[in-house]
């Protein structure tokens, strides 16, 4: 039997991991343990605890740098299928207010492209999960990602880089299994896709620095040549890094 404080932390962990027992990964064991731990921790209103916990998490997310958002909860998956061989990164940001995160799109997209090059990923996705509405949006950083996402999820794309994933919220149950099935069924990257941010030299994305004014040591990317252009990044802002001439092609910007 855990102490009251430990029981409270375990309770919060389950509520966070299962989206307050509403996520598709929730099990009967989770529900049972929440009831038991709430009694030990003397939590009388589990819904209020979950709401306050999610609010606190979202408040912190709003202050994070693009680098932290893209890399904070990111996992990579390796594939070796007939039409595609490579690693795919899939990052997730869970929040009570999607708009706050989506307002950072102009910085998140270049950060995704930089991260993709640094980690030598074939593709990289970032899902913004609204843990109140239980709906998600997918940030797409290039034409390769767009092709794969359309084959897997078929959602509507707005602004060239944002796909509506509907009520899908789980990377483990609803994002990666669908991508895996499509790839194993023979999906391959279309030929002659437009060039984009992955053709930009890595140093043009800037470099990472620790913010000296942040007591927690926030890491930010600074000195990017993509900043302050006054123009939006083209819809075709990225693609597979497998080509040998990536570093010899310039960045495409549209007015």
Coordinates of C-alpha atoms in Angstrom, one line a residue:
X1 CA 0.0 0.0 0.0
X2 CA 1.7 3.3 -1.1
X3 CA 1.8 6.4 1.0
X4 CA -0.7 9.1 0.4
X5 CA 1.8 11.3 -1.6
X6 CA 3.0 8.4 -3.7
X7 CA -0.5 7.3 -4.4
X8 CA -1.3 10.8 -5.6
X9 CA 1.6 10.9 -8.0
X10 CA 0.7 7.4 -9.4
X11 CA -2.9 8.6 -9.8
X12 CA -1.8 11.7 -11.7
X13 CA 0.4 9.5 -13.9
X14 CA -2.5 7.2 -14.9
X15 CA -4.8 10.2 -15.6
X16 CA -2.2 11.8 -17.8
X17 CA -1.3 8.6 -19.7
X18 CA -4.9 7.7 -20.3
X19 CA -6.2 11.2 -21.0
X20 CA -8.4 11.0 -17.9
X21 CA -9.5 7.5 -18.7
X22 CA -10.9 8.7 -22.1
X23 CA -8.0 7.6 -24.4
X24 CA -8.1 4.4 -26.5
X25 CA -5.2 2.9 -24.5
X26 CA -7.3 2.9 -21.3
X27 CA -7.8 -0.5 -19.7
X28 CA -10.1 -1.9 -16.9
X29 CA -7.0 -2.1 -14.8
X30 CA -6.4 1.6 -15.2
X31 CA -10.0 2.3 -14.0
X32 CA -9.6 0.0 -11.0
X33 CA -6.2 1.5 -10.0
X34 CA -7.6 5.1 -10.3
X35 CA -10.4 4.2 -7.9
X36 CA -8.0 2.6 -5.5
X37 CA -5.3 5.3 -5.6
X38 CA -7.9 8.1 -5.3
X39 CA -9.1 6.5 -2.1
X40 CA -5.6 6.2 -0.7
X41 CA -4.6 9.8 -1.8
X42 CA -8.0 11.1 -0.4
X43 CA -8.9 12.6 -3.8
X44 CA -12.6 13.2 -3.8
X45 CA -13.0 14.8 -7.2
X46 CA -11.0 13.0 -9.9
X47 CA -12.4 15.1 -12.7
X48 CA -11.3 18.3 -11.1
X49 CA -7.8 16.8 -10.5
X50 CA -7.5 15.8 -14.1
X51 CA -8.7 19.2 -15.3
X52 CA -6.2 21.1 -13.1
X53 CA -3.4 18.8 -14.1
X54 CA -4.1 19.3 -17.8
X55 CA -4.3 23.0 -17.4
X56 CA -1.0 23.1 -15.7
X57 CA 0.6 21.0 -18.4
X58 CA -0.8 23.2 -21.2
X59 CA 0.3 26.4 -19.4
X60 CA 3.9 25.0 -19.4
X61 CA 3.7 23.9 -23.0
X62 CA 2.8 27.4 -24.1
X63 CA 6.2 28.7 -22.8
X64 CA 8.3 25.9 -24.5
X65 CA 10.5 26.6 -27.5
X66 CA 9.8 25.0 -30.8
X67 CA 12.8 22.7 -30.3
X68 CA 11.3 21.5 -27.0
X69 CA 7.9 21.0 -28.5
X70 CA 9.2 19.0 -31.5
X71 CA 11.7 16.9 -29.5
X72 CA 10.0 16.6 -26.1
X73 CA 7.7 13.6 -26.8
X74 CA 9.2 12.2 -30.0
X75 CA 9.7 8.6 -30.9
X76 CA 11.2 7.0 -34.1
X77 CA 10.1 3.9 -35.9
X78 CA 12.1 1.9 -38.4
X79 CA 10.6 0.4 -41.5
X80 CA 11.9 -2.1 -44.0
X81 CA 9.1 -2.7 -46.5
X82 CA 9.1 -3.3 -50.2
X83 CA 8.3 0.4 -51.1
X84 CA 10.0 2.2 -48.2
X85 CA 13.0 1.7 -46.0
X86 CA 13.9 4.3 -43.4
X87 CA 13.1 5.8 -40.0
X88 CA 10.0 7.9 -39.3
X89 CA 9.8 10.3 -36.3
X90 CA 6.5 11.0 -34.7
X91 CA 6.2 13.7 -32.1
X92 CA 3.1 14.4 -30.0
X93 CA 2.0 17.5 -28.0
X94 CA -1.0 17.1 -25.7
X95 CA -2.7 20.3 -24.7
X96 CA -6.1 21.8 -23.6
X97 CA -5.7 24.6 -26.2
X98 CA -4.5 23.5 -29.6
X99 CA -4.6 27.1 -31.0
X100 CA -1.7 28.2 -28.7
X101 CA 0.5 25.5 -30.1
X102 CA -0.7 25.9 -33.7
X103 CA 0.1 29.6 -33.5
X104 CA 3.8 28.5 -33.4
X105 CA 3.5 26.7 -36.8
X106 CA 5.8 29.1 -38.6
X107 CA 8.6 28.1 -36.2
X108 CA 7.6 24.5 -35.7
X109 CA 7.8 23.6 -39.4
X110 CA 11.5 24.7 -39.8
X111 CA 12.3 23.1 -36.5
X112 CA 10.9 19.8 -37.7
X113 CA 12.9 20.1 -40.9
X114 CA 16.1 20.8 -38.8
X115 CA 15.4 17.9 -36.4
X116 CA 14.7 15.6 -39.3
X117 CA 18.1 16.4 -40.8
X118 CA 19.9 16.2 -37.5
X119 CA 18.5 12.8 -36.7
X120 CA 18.7 11.5 -40.3
X121 CA 15.0 10.7 -40.4
X122 CA 13.2 10.0 -43.6
X123 CA 10.0 11.7 -42.4
X124 CA 8.9 13.5 -39.3
X125 CA 5.3 14.3 -38.1
X126 CA 4.0 16.3 -35.2
X127 CA 0.5 15.6 -33.8
X128 CA -1.2 18.3 -31.7
X129 CA -3.7 16.4 -29.5
X130 CA -6.5 18.4 -27.8
X131 CA -7.0 16.4 -24.6
X132 CA -10.3 18.2 -23.8
X133 CA -12.0 17.7 -27.2
X134 CA -10.2 14.5 -27.9
X135 CA -9.3 15.6 -31.4
X136 CA -5.9 16.0 -33.2
X137 CA -4.2 17.9 -35.9
X138 CA -1.1 16.8 -37.7
X139 CA 1.7 19.2 -38.8
X140 CA 3.2 18.1 -42.1
X141 CA 6.6 19.5 -42.9
X142 CA 6.9 18.4 -46.5
X143 CA 5.5 16.7 -49.6
X144 CA 6.8 13.3 -48.6
X145 CA 5.0 13.5 -45.3
X146 CA 1.9 14.9 -47.0
X147 CA 1.8 11.9 -49.4
X148 CA 2.2 9.4 -46.6
X149 CA -0.3 11.1 -44.3
X150 CA -2.9 11.3 -47.0
X151 CA -2.5 7.6 -47.8
X152 CA -2.7 6.7 -44.1
X153 CA -5.3 9.2 -42.6
X154 CA -7.0 10.8 -45.6
X155 CA -7.8 13.9 -43.6
X156 CA -8.4 17.4 -44.9
X157 CA -5.3 19.6 -45.2
X158 CA -5.4 23.3 -44.6
X159 CA -2.8 25.9 -45.1
X160 CA -0.7 23.4 -46.9
X161 CA 0.8 21.8 -43.7
X162 CA -2.0 21.0 -41.3
X163 CA -4.2 17.8 -41.5
X164 CA -7.3 17.2 -39.5
X165 CA -6.9 13.8 -37.8
X166 CA -10.5 13.8 -36.4
X167 CA -10.9 11.9 -33.1
X168 CA -7.6 10.0 -33.3
X169 CA -5.5 10.8 -30.2
X170 CA -3.2 7.9 -29.6
X171 CA 0.2 7.4 -31.2
X172 CA 0.4 3.8 -30.0
X173 CA -3.1 2.8 -31.0
X174 CA -4.2 5.1 -33.8
X175 CA -1.2 6.9 -35.5
X176 CA 1.6 4.4 -35.9
X177 CA -0.5 1.3 -36.6
X178 CA -2.1 3.1 -39.5
X179 CA 1.2 4.3 -40.9
X180 CA 2.7 0.9 -40.5
X181 CA -0.2 -0.8 -42.4
X182 CA 0.0 1.6 -45.3
X183 CA 3.8 1.2 -45.6
X184 CA 3.6 -2.6 -45.3
X185 CA 0.9 -2.6 -48.0
X186 CA 3.4 -1.1 -50.5
X187 CA 3.3 2.7 -50.1
X188 CA 6.2 4.3 -51.8
X189 CA 7.3 7.9 -52.0
X190 CA 6.1 9.5 -55.2
X191 CA 8.7 10.5 -57.7
X192 CA 9.4 14.1 -58.8
X193 CA 8.1 15.7 -55.6
X194 CA 9.0 19.4 -55.3
X195 CA 12.1 20.3 -53.3
X196 CA 11.9 22.1 -49.9
X197 CA 13.4 22.7 -46.6
X198 CA 15.3 19.5 -46.4
X199 CA 17.4 20.8 -49.3
X200 CA 18.6 23.6 -47.0
X201 CA 22.0 23.2 -45.4
X202 CA 21.7 22.4 -41.7
X203 CA 23.6 25.5 -40.6
X204 CA 21.0 27.7 -42.3
X205 CA 18.5 26.5 -39.7
X206 CA 20.7 28.1 -37.0
X207 CA 22.2 26.5 -33.9
X208 CA 21.0 25.4 -30.5
X209 CA 21.7 27.5 -27.5
X210 CA 20.7 27.2 -23.8
X211 CA 18.7 30.3 -22.7
X212 CA 20.9 31.7 -19.9
X213 CA 17.9 33.6 -18.5
X214 CA 15.9 30.4 -18.0
X215 CA 16.4 28.7 -14.7
X216 CA 15.4 25.4 -16.3
X217 CA 17.9 25.7 -19.1
X218 CA 15.5 26.0 -22.0
X219 CA 17.1 25.1 -25.4
X220 CA 16.3 27.2 -28.4
X221 CA 17.4 27.4 -32.0
X222 CA 18.8 30.8 -32.9
X223 CA 20.5 32.4 -35.8
X224 CA 18.3 30.8 -38.5
X225 CA 18.4 32.4 -41.9
X226 CA 14.7 31.4 -42.3
X227 CA 13.6 34.0 -39.7
X228 CA 12.3 37.4 -40.4
X229 CA 11.8 36.8 -44.1
X230 CA 8.3 38.3 -44.0
X231 CA 7.2 35.5 -46.3
X232 CA 5.5 32.1 -45.5
X233 CA 7.4 28.9 -46.1
X234 CA 6.3 27.2 -49.3
X235 CA 3.8 24.3 -49.0
X236 CA 6.4 22.0 -50.3
X237 CA 8.7 22.7 -47.4
X238 CA 10.5 19.4 -47.1
X239 CA 11.1 16.0 -48.5
X240 CA 13.2 12.8 -48.1
X241 CA 16.9 13.4 -47.3
X242 CA 18.1 10.4 -49.2
X243 CA 19.2 12.4 -52.3
X244 CA 22.9 13.2 -52.6
X245 CA 22.4 16.8 -53.8
X246 CA 20.3 18.0 -50.8
X247 CA 22.9 20.5 -49.6
X248 CA 23.3 22.0 -53.1
X249 CA 19.7 23.1 -53.6
X250 CA 18.4 26.4 -52.3
X251 CA 15.4 27.1 -50.0
X252 CA 12.1 27.8 -51.8
X253 CA 10.0 30.7 -50.5
X254 CA 6.7 31.8 -51.9
X255 CA 5.2 35.3 -51.7

